[in-house]
Amino acid sequence: MPDTHTTDALRTRFIEQTGLSLQAEGLPRIAGRVLGMLIFDGERVAFGDLATQLQVSRGSISSSIRLLEERGLVKRTTEPGVRQDFFQLADNPYATMLAGIQQRQRSRRDEIAKTINLLPEESDAIGRLRAHAQFYASIDAAMGVALAQLNASEETYVGQQPVKPGE
Amino acid sequence: MPDTHTTDALRTRFIEQTGLSLQAEGLPRIAGRVLGMLIFDGERVAFGDLATQLQVSRGSISSSIRLLEERGLVKRTTEPGVRQDFFQLADNPYATMLAGIQQRQRSRRDEIAKTINLLPEESDAIGRLRAHAQFYASIDAAMGVALAQLNASEETYVGQQPVKPGE
DNA sequence: AAGTCTGTTCAGTCCTAACTGAACAATTTT
DNA sequence: AAAATTGTTCAGTTAGGACTGAACAGACTT
């Protein structure tokens, strides 16, 4: 097997790709890598392991985790008698992400709508701003569709569920 | 009228908001402001006016315009006997934007699918990566819906539907 | 031809968010 | 009690993209 196709190499690449991809969504790269690691590994991961395996400072892990928890993508668990915190994907992180995107588009649309309402009626910018708002409204609606679609396949694909064979 | 509600103040605010909003989409802020100005003003705008009104260097305008042209959001026009270039919104910039978003999600999904195919069949990461890919696939599909919706409203209303803030 | 006005390029600067790591409080271990 | 280990905080550094502005080539004006 070529050493770029070992599970470990694929895992590393996936984590790195996730970091870049989530960076484009406005999260720090390390937060994306944390998420990637949690997705790939599945089982809960210790705070210390995140820092050592991703080779970043504990401070970075702490702040990344905080962001991911705030967004509802990751949950923290503890265990009596064990000092480290553990982390794993939240229950349905993808629905949460979609809802977040939807919310941002909606806010932007409302912002534009507010501008439209304050403009003098005869302003010829109004038509163009309406088209602009319509753009965000259509993304908003589309996210609703995506959410529905995602929920439909939720029984098979929830964040933390064990994987069913076959499929 | 409060001076934050003059057309000019609203225009400036809109341009600035558009800059921030597009920045979140991965464009430089100035490119977003250029787009905002083109949306608001409607008629074509001269290269020099972009630089002076937005108070940025010609170099910045040049590179921002290049980005916006590459994305198919803006088109350049010239006029015989006039040395300056003029710019205006491309024909259906919003559909183009949606298609761009869709394309990015699709690429990411394909990337994940490739990883899945290279993993050993018994890897228990596969289920989770499938769920992850499904997330991007659902956005892809949703963008298709949004595109259809946008095209439909374009023919019927030509950007004339009323927009209200909130729900 | 000389001068003016274009838009583009690119080396350098600036900005700012990401990241580090030391200090810290809290808890557990020895 | 002392030492070790945990996660958080925050002042300082780093990295990298955004932006500037001088230099430039091309086209027009005089």
mmCIF file of C-alpha atoms (C1' of nucleotides) in Angstrom:
data_model
loop_
_atom_site.group_PDB
_atom_site.id
_atom_site.type_symbol
_atom_site.label_atom_id
_atom_site.label_comp_id
_atom_site.label_asym_id
_atom_site.label_seq_id
_atom_site.Cartn_x
_atom_site.Cartn_y
_atom_site.Cartn_z
ATOM 1 C CA MET A 1 0.000 0.000 0.000
ATOM 2 C CA PRO A 2 1.408 3.438 -0.862
ATOM 3 C CA ASP A 3 2.162 5.281 2.348
ATOM 4 C CA THR A 4 -0.165 8.102 1.338
ATOM 5 C CA HIS A 5 -2.992 5.580 1.547
ATOM 6 C CA THR A 6 -2.430 4.230 5.002
ATOM 7 C CA THR A 7 -5.280 4.864 7.384
ATOM 8 C CA ASP A 8 -3.010 7.089 9.374
ATOM 9 C CA ALA A 9 -2.010 9.216 6.399
ATOM 10 C CA LEU A 10 -5.646 9.464 5.314
ATOM 11 C CA ARG A 11 -6.598 10.475 8.814
ATOM 12 C CA THR A 12 -3.972 13.198 8.916
ATOM 13 C CA ARG A 13 -4.998 14.492 5.517
ATOM 14 C CA PHE A 14 -8.656 14.491 6.470
ATOM 15 C CA ILE A 15 -7.942 16.424 9.651
ATOM 16 C CA GLU A 16 -5.906 18.947 7.715
ATOM 17 C CA GLN A 17 -8.564 19.341 5.024
ATOM 18 C CA THR A 18 -11.219 19.822 7.645
ATOM 19 C CA GLY A 19 -9.095 22.532 9.201
ATOM 20 C CA LEU A 20 -8.873 24.406 5.923
ATOM 21 C CA SER A 21 -12.512 23.855 5.094
ATOM 22 C CA LEU A 22 -13.770 25.123 8.425
ATOM 23 C CA GLN A 23 -11.381 28.047 8.201
ATOM 24 C CA ALA A 24 -13.331 29.123 5.129
ATOM 25 C CA GLU A 25 -16.428 29.056 7.352
ATOM 26 C CA GLY A 26 -14.884 31.550 9.706
ATOM 27 C CA LEU A 27 -13.455 29.261 12.351
ATOM 28 C CA PRO A 28 -9.768 29.234 13.295
ATOM 29 C CA ARG A 29 -7.855 26.493 11.591
ATOM 30 C CA ILE A 30 -7.053 24.654 14.780
ATOM 31 C CA ALA A 31 -10.718 24.477 15.690
ATOM 32 C CA GLY A 32 -11.329 22.850 12.333
ATOM 33 C CA ARG A 33 -8.593 20.335 12.991
ATOM 34 C CA VAL A 34 -10.047 19.513 16.369
ATOM 35 C CA LEU A 35 -13.389 18.907 14.748
ATOM 36 C CA GLY A 36 -11.786 16.802 12.059
ATOM 37 C CA MET A 37 -10.071 14.660 14.647
ATOM 38 C CA LEU A 38 -13.280 14.174 16.574
ATOM 39 C CA ILE A 39 -15.119 13.207 13.406
ATOM 40 C CA PHE A 40 -12.499 10.748 12.309
ATOM 41 C CA ASP A 41 -11.776 9.139 15.624
ATOM 42 C CA GLY A 42 -15.373 8.916 16.739
ATOM 43 C CA GLU A 43 -14.811 7.976 20.300
ATOM 44 C CA ARG A 44 -14.169 10.677 22.851
ATOM 45 C CA VAL A 45 -10.741 12.271 22.850
ATOM 46 C CA ALA A 46 -8.867 13.597 25.861
ATOM 47 C CA PHE A 47 -7.895 17.249 26.091
ATOM 48 C CA GLY A 48 -4.237 16.355 26.344
ATOM 49 C CA ASP A 49 -4.381 14.078 23.330
ATOM 50 C CA LEU A 50 -5.797 16.882 21.230
ATOM 51 C CA ALA A 51 -2.861 19.084 22.124
ATOM 52 C CA THR A 52 -0.166 16.475 21.613
ATOM 53 C CA GLN A 53 -1.559 14.858 18.491
ATOM 54 C CA LEU A 54 -2.318 18.145 16.777
ATOM 55 C CA GLN A 55 0.965 19.566 18.087
ATOM 56 C CA VAL A 56 -0.482 22.809 19.346
ATOM 57 C CA SER A 57 -0.487 24.533 22.700
ATOM 58 C CA ARG A 58 -3.043 23.696 25.350
ATOM 59 C CA GLY A 59 -4.166 27.305 25.181
ATOM 60 C CA SER A 60 -5.170 26.852 21.565
ATOM 61 C CA ILE A 61 -7.082 23.706 22.369
ATOM 62 C CA SER A 62 -8.875 25.449 25.169
ATOM 63 C CA SER A 63 -10.025 28.360 23.037
ATOM 64 C CA SER A 64 -10.877 26.181 20.034
ATOM 65 C CA ILE A 65 -12.971 23.914 22.185
ATOM 66 C CA ARG A 66 -14.732 26.911 23.634
ATOM 67 C CA LEU A 67 -15.693 28.067 20.141
ATOM 68 C CA LEU A 68 -16.889 24.628 19.142
ATOM 69 C CA GLU A 69 -18.906 24.243 22.318
ATOM 70 C CA GLU A 70 -20.481 27.672 21.812
ATOM 71 C CA ARG A 71 -21.565 26.615 18.363
ATOM 72 C CA GLY A 72 -23.006 23.409 19.717
ATOM 73 C CA LEU A 73 -20.733 21.192 17.644
ATOM 74 C CA VAL A 74 -18.802 19.528 20.426
ATOM 75 C CA LYS A 75 -19.623 18.380 23.898
ATOM 76 C CA ARG A 76 -17.408 17.886 26.868
ATOM 77 C CA THR A 77 -17.616 14.889 29.140
ATOM 78 C CA THR A 78 -15.850 14.092 32.355
ATOM 79 C CA GLU A 79 -15.379 10.942 34.305
ATOM 80 C CA PRO A 80 -15.185 10.566 38.076
ATOM 81 C CA GLY A 81 -11.675 9.729 39.096
ATOM 82 C CA VAL A 82 -10.172 10.951 35.833
ATOM 83 C CA ARG A 83 -8.750 14.422 35.735
ATOM 84 C CA GLN A 84 -8.741 15.084 32.052
ATOM 85 C CA ASP A 85 -11.753 16.359 30.123
ATOM 86 C CA PHE A 86 -12.935 14.417 27.111
ATOM 87 C CA PHE A 87 -14.615 15.672 23.986
ATOM 88 C CA GLN A 88 -16.792 14.261 21.297
ATOM 89 C CA LEU A 89 -19.084 15.417 18.548
ATOM 90 C CA ALA A 90 -22.383 16.818 19.714
ATOM 91 C CA ASP A 91 -25.546 14.946 18.945
ATOM 92 C CA ASN A 92 -26.451 16.319 15.537
ATOM 93 C CA PRO A 93 -23.683 18.740 14.700
ATOM 94 C CA TYR A 94 -24.591 19.042 11.050
ATOM 95 C CA ALA A 95 -28.099 20.224 11.676
ATOM 96 C CA THR A 96 -26.661 22.740 14.103
ATOM 97 C CA MET A 97 -24.233 23.966 11.484
ATOM 98 C CA LEU A 98 -26.957 24.337 8.889
ATOM 99 C CA ALA A 99 -29.110 26.226 11.344
ATOM 100 C CA GLY A 100 -26.181 28.535 12.038
ATOM 101 C CA ILE A 101 -25.664 29.280 8.369
ATOM 102 C CA GLN A 102 -29.370 29.852 7.945
ATOM 103 C CA GLN A 103 -29.389 32.286 10.810
ATOM 104 C CA ARG A 104 -26.546 34.331 9.363
ATOM 105 C CA GLN A 105 -28.259 34.633 5.996
ATOM 106 C CA ARG A 106 -31.470 35.648 7.663
ATOM 107 C CA SER A 107 -29.748 38.365 9.654
ATOM 108 C CA ARG A 108 -28.173 39.760 6.546
ATOM 109 C CA ARG A 109 -31.484 39.738 4.749
ATOM 110 C CA ASP A 110 -33.140 41.586 7.610
ATOM 111 C CA GLU A 111 -30.354 44.121 7.627
ATOM 112 C CA ILE A 112 -30.950 44.846 3.964
ATOM 113 C CA ALA A 113 -34.690 44.967 4.482
ATOM 114 C CA LYS A 114 -34.184 47.570 7.178
ATOM 115 C CA THR A 115 -32.173 49.695 4.799
ATOM 116 C CA ILE A 116 -34.888 49.384 2.169
ATOM 117 C CA ASN A 117 -37.542 50.565 4.575
ATOM 118 C CA LEU A 118 -35.553 53.639 5.482
ATOM 119 C CA LEU A 119 -34.941 54.707 1.910
ATOM 120 C CA PRO A 120 -37.249 57.252 0.276
ATOM 121 C CA GLU A 121 -39.897 55.420 -1.703
ATOM 122 C CA GLU A 122 -38.779 56.820 -5.016
ATOM 123 C CA SER A 123 -35.175 55.681 -4.627
ATOM 124 C CA ASP A 124 -34.259 53.508 -7.553
ATOM 125 C CA ALA A 125 -31.831 51.544 -5.381
ATOM 126 C CA ILE A 126 -34.800 49.831 -3.770
ATOM 127 C CA GLY A 127 -35.358 47.404 -6.620
ATOM 128 C CA ARG A 128 -31.745 46.316 -6.565
ATOM 129 C CA LEU A 129 -31.657 45.960 -2.800
ATOM 130 C CA ARG A 130 -34.773 43.820 -2.993
ATOM 131 C CA ALA A 131 -33.068 41.526 -5.437
ATOM 132 C CA HIS A 132 -30.087 41.435 -3.097
ATOM 133 C CA ALA A 133 -32.289 40.576 -0.118
ATOM 134 C CA GLN A 134 -34.015 37.936 -2.203
ATOM 135 C CA PHE A 135 -30.653 36.285 -2.686
ATOM 136 C CA TYR A 136 -30.187 35.853 1.045
ATOM 137 C CA ALA A 137 -33.786 34.816 1.480
ATOM 138 C CA SER A 138 -33.310 32.051 -1.060
ATOM 139 C CA ILE A 139 -30.276 30.729 0.801
ATOM 140 C CA ASP A 140 -32.261 30.869 4.009
ATOM 141 C CA ALA A 141 -35.026 28.819 2.416
ATOM 142 C CA ALA A 142 -32.523 26.420 0.894
ATOM 143 C CA MET A 143 -31.015 25.742 4.293
ATOM 144 C CA GLY A 144 -34.457 24.839 5.484
ATOM 145 C CA VAL A 145 -34.629 22.276 2.715
ATOM 146 C CA ALA A 146 -31.204 20.935 3.590
ATOM 147 C CA LEU A 147 -32.205 20.632 7.235
ATOM 148 C CA ALA A 148 -35.277 18.649 6.315
ATOM 149 C CA GLN A 149 -33.244 16.410 4.066
ATOM 150 C CA LEU A 150 -30.664 15.881 6.768
ATOM 151 C CA ASN A 151 -33.282 15.022 9.346
ATOM 152 C CA ALA A 152 -34.736 12.485 6.955
ATOM 153 C CA SER A 153 -31.477 10.538 6.986
ATOM 154 C CA GLU A 154 -30.891 11.210 10.670
ATOM 155 C CA GLU A 155 -31.813 7.716 11.785
ATOM 156 C CA THR A 156 -28.859 6.350 9.895
ATOM 157 C CA TYR A 157 -26.430 9.195 10.348
ATOM 158 C CA VAL A 158 -26.407 10.841 13.722
ATOM 159 C CA GLY A 159 -23.178 12.303 15.026
ATOM 160 C CA GLN A 160 -22.342 9.837 17.728
ATOM 161 C CA GLN A 161 -24.163 6.690 16.737
ATOM 162 C CA PRO A 162 -22.244 3.521 16.046
ATOM 163 C CA VAL A 163 -22.084 2.806 12.365
ATOM 164 C CA LYS A 164 -24.402 0.230 10.990
ATOM 165 C CA PRO A 165 -22.904 -2.361 8.726
ATOM 166 C CA GLY A 166 -24.126 -2.448 5.170
ATOM 167 C CA GLU A 167 -25.837 0.787 4.086
ATOM 168 C CA MET B 1 -34.772 63.415 9.109
ATOM 169 C CA PRO B 2 -32.027 62.075 11.370
ATOM 170 C CA ASP B 3 -28.764 62.274 9.543
ATOM 171 C CA THR B 4 -28.254 58.541 9.919
ATOM 172 C CA HIS B 5 -31.297 58.108 7.687
ATOM 173 C CA THR B 6 -30.286 60.239 4.759
ATOM 174 C CA THR B 7 -29.952 58.322 1.534
ATOM 175 C CA ASP B 8 -26.281 59.064 1.579
ATOM 176 C CA ALA B 9 -25.754 57.716 5.092
ATOM 177 C CA LEU B 10 -27.800 54.635 4.252
ATOM 178 C CA ARG B 11 -25.750 54.139 1.118
ATOM 179 C CA THR B 12 -22.478 54.362 3.028
ATOM 180 C CA ARG B 13 -23.725 51.958 5.677
ATOM 181 C CA PHE B 14 -24.950 49.520 3.079
ATOM 182 C CA ILE B 15 -21.607 49.580 1.285
ATOM 183 C CA GLU B 16 -19.786 48.982 4.530
ATOM 184 C CA GLN B 17 -22.095 46.149 5.559
ATOM 185 C CA THR B 18 -21.673 44.531 2.194
ATOM 186 C CA GLY B 19 -17.931 44.738 2.631
ATOM 187 C CA LEU B 20 -18.099 42.930 5.960
ATOM 188 C CA SER B 21 -20.601 40.403 4.711
ATOM 189 C CA LEU B 22 -18.592 39.477 1.645
ATOM 190 C CA GLN B 23 -15.468 39.336 3.764
ATOM 191 C CA ALA B 24 -17.125 36.484 5.633
ATOM 192 C CA GLU B 25 -17.523 34.795 2.255
ATOM 193 C CA GLY B 26 -13.806 34.897 1.682
ATOM 194 C CA LEU B 27 -13.482 38.029 -0.407
ATOM 195 C CA PRO B 28 -11.311 40.960 0.626
ATOM 196 C CA ARG B 29 -13.264 43.693 2.285
ATOM 197 C CA ILE B 30 -12.626 46.226 -0.442
ATOM 198 C CA ALA B 31 -14.019 43.857 -3.055
ATOM 199 C CA GLY B 32 -17.180 43.664 -0.990
ATOM 200 C CA ARG B 33 -17.388 47.417 -0.816
ATOM 201 C CA VAL B 34 -16.966 47.690 -4.553
ATOM 202 C CA LEU B 35 -19.799 45.237 -5.018
ATOM 203 C CA GLY B 36 -21.916 47.127 -2.516
ATOM 204 C CA MET B 37 -21.370 50.354 -4.381
ATOM 205 C CA LEU B 38 -22.270 48.774 -7.691
ATOM 206 C CA ILE B 39 -25.423 47.286 -6.218
ATOM 207 C CA PHE B 40 -26.553 50.503 -4.644
ATOM 208 C CA ASP B 41 -25.710 52.855 -7.462
ATOM 209 C CA GLY B 42 -26.986 50.606 -10.209
ATOM 210 C CA GLU B 43 -25.620 52.491 -13.143
ATOM 211 C CA ARG B 44 -22.079 51.844 -14.230
ATOM 212 C CA VAL B 45 -19.297 53.334 -12.140
ATOM 213 C CA ALA B 46 -15.945 54.571 -13.395
ATOM 214 C CA PHE B 47 -12.732 52.991 -12.170
ATOM 215 C CA GLY B 48 -11.504 56.296 -10.822
ATOM 216 C CA ASP B 49 -14.736 56.946 -8.954
ATOM 217 C CA LEU B 50 -14.440 53.618 -7.187
ATOM 218 C CA ALA B 51 -11.001 54.579 -5.934
ATOM 219 C CA THR B 52 -11.888 58.099 -4.849
ATOM 220 C CA GLN B 53 -15.295 57.373 -3.329
ATOM 221 C CA LEU B 54 -14.115 54.315 -1.438
ATOM 222 C CA GLN B 55 -10.880 56.125 -0.569
ATOM 223 C CA VAL B 56 -8.571 53.280 -1.486
ATOM 224 C CA SER B 57 -5.634 52.972 -3.844
ATOM 225 C CA ARG B 58 -6.102 52.239 -7.525
ATOM 226 C CA GLY B 59 -4.117 49.082 -6.988
ATOM 227 C CA SER B 60 -6.712 47.796 -4.573
ATOM 228 C CA ILE B 61 -9.507 48.597 -6.987
ATOM 229 C CA SER B 62 -7.675 46.823 -9.748
ATOM 230 C CA SER B 63 -7.192 43.611 -7.801
ATOM 231 C CA SER B 64 -10.665 43.677 -6.289
ATOM 232 C CA ILE B 65 -12.221 44.113 -9.696
ATOM 233 C CA ARG B 66 -10.154 41.247 -10.998
ATOM 234 C CA LEU B 67 -11.525 38.975 -8.278
ATOM 235 C CA LEU B 68 -15.084 40.073 -8.906
ATOM 236 C CA GLU B 69 -14.709 39.605 -12.649
ATOM 237 C CA GLU B 70 -13.228 36.159 -12.146
ATOM 238 C CA ARG B 71 -16.243 35.196 -10.088
ATOM 239 C CA GLY B 72 -18.546 36.533 -12.748
ATOM 240 C CA LEU B 73 -20.123 39.099 -10.462
ATOM 241 C CA VAL B 74 -19.049 42.240 -12.247
ATOM 242 C CA LYS B 75 -18.538 43.198 -15.837
ATOM 243 C CA ARG B 76 -16.373 45.823 -17.336
ATOM 244 C CA THR B 77 -17.538 48.116 -20.096
ATOM 245 C CA THR B 78 -15.684 50.670 -22.124
ATOM 246 C CA GLU B 79 -16.773 53.474 -24.320
ATOM 247 C CA PRO B 80 -15.109 54.722 -27.477
ATOM 248 C CA GLY B 81 -13.503 58.062 -26.865
ATOM 249 C CA VAL B 82 -13.497 57.606 -23.088
ATOM 250 C CA ARG B 83 -10.354 56.390 -21.446
ATOM 251 C CA GLN B 84 -11.708 55.157 -18.158
ATOM 252 C CA ASP B 85 -13.178 51.703 -17.669
ATOM 253 C CA PHE B 86 -16.646 51.362 -16.238
ATOM 254 C CA PHE B 87 -18.085 48.593 -14.130
ATOM 255 C CA GLN B 88 -21.496 47.274 -13.320
ATOM 256 C CA LEU B 89 -23.118 44.207 -11.866
ATOM 257 C CA ALA B 90 -23.047 41.174 -14.124
ATOM 258 C CA ASP B 91 -26.293 39.896 -15.533
ATOM 259 C CA ASN B 92 -27.418 37.496 -12.830
ATOM 260 C CA PRO B 93 -24.782 37.797 -10.145
ATOM 261 C CA TYR B 94 -26.825 36.065 -7.495
ATOM 262 C CA ALA B 95 -27.298 32.892 -9.473
ATOM 263 C CA THR B 96 -23.577 32.940 -10.130
ATOM 264 C CA MET B 97 -22.861 33.298 -6.437
ATOM 265 C CA LEU B 98 -25.152 30.432 -5.557
ATOM 266 C CA ALA B 99 -23.551 28.262 -8.195
ATOM 267 C CA GLY B 100 -20.151 29.116 -6.752
ATOM 268 C CA ILE B 101 -21.205 28.117 -3.251
ATOM 269 C CA GLN B 102 -22.705 24.930 -4.604
ATOM 270 C CA GLN B 103 -19.505 24.109 -6.402
ATOM 271 C CA ARG B 104 -17.402 24.531 -3.266
ATOM 272 C CA GLN B 105 -19.641 22.247 -1.258
ATOM 273 C CA ARG B 106 -19.555 19.684 -3.997
ATOM 274 C CA SER B 107 -15.782 19.724 -4.132
ATOM 275 C CA ARG B 108 -15.558 19.204 -0.425
ATOM 276 C CA ARG B 109 -18.007 16.347 -0.605
ATOM 277 C CA ASP B 110 -16.006 14.696 -3.363
ATOM 278 C CA GLU B 111 -12.847 15.123 -1.351
ATOM 279 C CA ILE B 112 -14.413 13.293 1.564
ATOM 280 C CA ALA B 113 -15.783 10.607 -0.713
ATOM 281 C CA LYS B 114 -12.303 10.026 -2.051
ATOM 282 C CA THR B 115 -10.997 9.550 1.455
ATOM 283 C CA ILE B 116 -13.779 7.074 2.198
ATOM 284 C CA ASN B 117 -12.926 5.019 -0.843
ATOM 285 C CA LEU B 118 -9.301 4.768 0.170
ATOM 286 C CA LEU B 119 -10.046 3.635 3.704
ATOM 287 C CA PRO B 120 -10.056 -0.065 4.519
ATOM 288 C CA GLU B 121 -13.613 -1.363 4.409
ATOM 289 C CA GLU B 122 -13.689 -2.284 8.052
ATOM 290 C CA SER B 123 -12.651 1.190 9.238
ATOM 291 C CA ASP B 124 -15.284 2.511 11.602
ATOM 292 C CA ALA B 125 -14.511 6.057 10.521
ATOM 293 C CA ILE B 126 -16.353 5.399 7.279
ATOM 294 C CA GLY B 127 -19.782 5.820 8.792
ATOM 295 C CA ARG B 128 -18.884 9.142 10.291
ATOM 296 C CA LEU B 129 -17.247 10.382 7.113
ATOM 297 C CA ARG B 130 -20.381 9.413 5.217
ATOM 298 C CA ALA B 131 -22.446 11.528 7.561
ATOM 299 C CA HIS B 132 -19.969 14.337 7.043
ATOM 300 C CA ALA B 133 -20.167 14.012 3.263
ATOM 301 C CA GLN B 134 -23.940 13.899 3.512
ATOM 302 C CA PHE B 135 -23.818 17.289 5.172
ATOM 303 C CA TYR B 136 -22.089 18.823 2.195
ATOM 304 C CA ALA B 137 -24.301 16.942 -0.224
ATOM 305 C CA SER B 138 -27.369 18.391 1.437
ATOM 306 C CA ILE B 139 -26.042 21.924 1.064
ATOM 307 C CA ASP B 140 -25.248 21.186 -2.551
ATOM 308 C CA ALA B 141 -28.804 20.023 -3.140
ATOM 309 C CA ALA B 142 -30.218 22.969 -1.238
ATOM 310 C CA MET B 143 -28.305 25.388 -3.432
ATOM 311 C CA GLY B 144 -29.926 23.749 -6.412
ATOM 312 C CA VAL B 145 -33.293 24.528 -4.878
ATOM 313 C CA ALA B 146 -32.287 28.095 -4.189
ATOM 314 C CA LEU B 147 -31.111 28.521 -7.757
ATOM 315 C CA ALA B 148 -34.394 27.270 -9.085
ATOM 316 C CA GLN B 149 -36.281 29.565 -6.761
ATOM 317 C CA LEU B 150 -34.169 32.521 -7.742
ATOM 318 C CA ASN B 151 -34.663 31.881 -11.430
ATOM 319 C CA ALA B 152 -38.399 31.534 -10.917
ATOM 320 C CA SER B 153 -38.747 34.835 -9.085
ATOM 321 C CA GLU B 154 -36.533 36.540 -11.597
ATOM 322 C CA GLU B 155 -38.855 35.783 -14.481
ATOM 323 C CA THR B 156 -42.014 36.598 -12.600
ATOM 324 C CA TYR B 157 -41.157 39.633 -10.560
ATOM 325 C CA VAL B 158 -37.831 40.969 -11.728
ATOM 326 C CA GLY B 159 -36.793 41.736 -8.193
ATOM 327 C CA GLN B 160 -40.029 43.461 -7.217
ATOM 328 C CA GLN B 161 -41.305 41.309 -4.374
ATOM 329 C CA PRO B 162 -41.752 43.125 -1.071
ATOM 330 C CA VAL B 163 -39.357 42.280 1.712
ATOM 331 C CA LYS B 164 -40.161 42.651 5.384
ATOM 332 C CA PRO B 165 -37.725 42.357 8.261
ATOM 333 C CA GLY B 166 -38.276 39.546 10.708
ATOM 334 C CA GLU B 167 -40.552 36.655 9.991
ATOM 335 C "C1'" DA C 1 7.473 64.375 -29.310
ATOM 336 C "C1'" DA C 2 6.387 65.373 -24.814
ATOM 337 C "C1'" DG C 3 3.098 65.159 -21.531
ATOM 338 C "C1'" DT C 4 -1.161 63.200 -19.488
ATOM 339 C "C1'" DC C 5 -4.113 59.754 -18.069
ATOM 340 C "C1'" DT C 6 -5.261 54.950 -18.121
ATOM 341 C "C1'" DG C 7 -5.167 50.206 -15.422
ATOM 342 C "C1'" DT C 8 -1.815 46.634 -13.816
ATOM 343 C "C1'" DT C 9 1.921 44.791 -11.234
ATOM 344 C "C1'" DC C 10 4.662 43.894 -7.335
ATOM 345 C "C1'" DA C 11 7.753 44.824 -3.479
ATOM 346 C "C1'" DG C 12 7.085 46.537 0.846
ATOM 347 C "C1'" DT C 13 4.143 47.772 4.858
ATOM 348 C "C1'" DC C 14 0.358 47.213 7.763
ATOM 349 C "C1'" DC C 15 -3.200 44.945 10.250
ATOM 350 C "C1'" DT C 16 -5.303 41.666 12.815
ATOM 351 C "C1'" DA C 17 -6.685 37.351 14.102
ATOM 352 C "C1'" DA C 18 -4.363 33.027 15.341
ATOM 353 C "C1'" DC C 19 -1.362 31.052 18.218
ATOM 354 C "C1'" DT C 20 2.085 30.424 21.982
ATOM 355 C "C1'" DG C 21 3.515 29.849 26.517
ATOM 356 C "C1'" DA C 22 4.014 31.483 31.160
ATOM 357 C "C1'" DA C 23 1.230 32.388 35.159
ATOM 358 C "C1'" DC C 24 -2.571 30.942 37.612
ATOM 359 C "C1'" DA C 25 -6.353 28.546 40.394
ATOM 360 C "C1'" DA C 26 -8.274 24.271 41.244
ATOM 361 C "C1'" DT C 27 -7.851 19.583 42.079
ATOM 362 C "C1'" DT C 28 -5.464 15.218 42.815
ATOM 363 C "C1'" DT C 29 -1.419 12.513 44.006
ATOM 364 C "C1'" DT C 30 2.527 11.564 46.616
ATOM 365 C "C1'" DA D 1 2.508 19.715 52.690
ATOM 366 C "C1'" DA D 2 4.635 19.541 48.594
ATOM 367 C "C1'" DA D 3 4.462 18.243 43.954
ATOM 368 C "C1'" DA D 4 2.061 17.174 39.885
ATOM 369 C "C1'" DT D 5 -1.582 17.685 36.657
ATOM 370 C "C1'" DT D 6 -5.532 19.782 34.972
ATOM 371 C "C1'" DG D 7 -7.920 23.662 31.978
ATOM 372 C "C1'" DT D 8 -8.160 28.783 31.511
ATOM 373 C "C1'" DT D 9 -6.478 33.323 30.825
ATOM 374 C "C1'" DC D 10 -3.921 36.860 28.775
ATOM 375 C "C1'" DA D 11 0.144 39.502 27.282
ATOM 376 C "C1'" DG D 12 3.213 38.979 23.619
ATOM 377 C "C1'" DT D 13 4.583 37.066 19.138
ATOM 378 C "C1'" DT D 14 3.780 35.281 14.661
ATOM 379 C "C1'" DA D 15 1.953 34.568 10.182
ATOM 380 C "C1'" DG D 16 -0.362 35.749 6.267
ATOM 381 C "C1'" DG D 17 -3.476 38.176 3.659
ATOM 382 C "C1'" DA D 18 -4.931 43.074 2.659
ATOM 383 C "C1'" DC D 19 -3.525 47.233 1.181
ATOM 384 C "C1'" DT D 20 -0.429 50.974 -0.513
ATOM 385 C "C1'" DG D 21 2.127 53.382 -3.753
ATOM 386 C "C1'" DA D 22 5.860 53.682 -6.979
ATOM 387 C "C1'" DA D 23 7.113 51.972 -11.408
ATOM 388 C "C1'" DC D 24 5.470 50.663 -15.636
ATOM 389 C "C1'" DA D 25 3.317 50.006 -20.413
ATOM 390 C "C1'" DG D 26 -0.109 51.430 -23.388
ATOM 391 C "C1'" DA D 27 -3.154 54.790 -25.358
ATOM 392 C "C1'" DC D 28 -4.623 59.350 -25.996
ATOM 393 C "C1'" DT D 29 -3.951 64.660 -26.154
ATOM 394 C "C1'" DT D 30 -1.602 68.608 -27.094
#
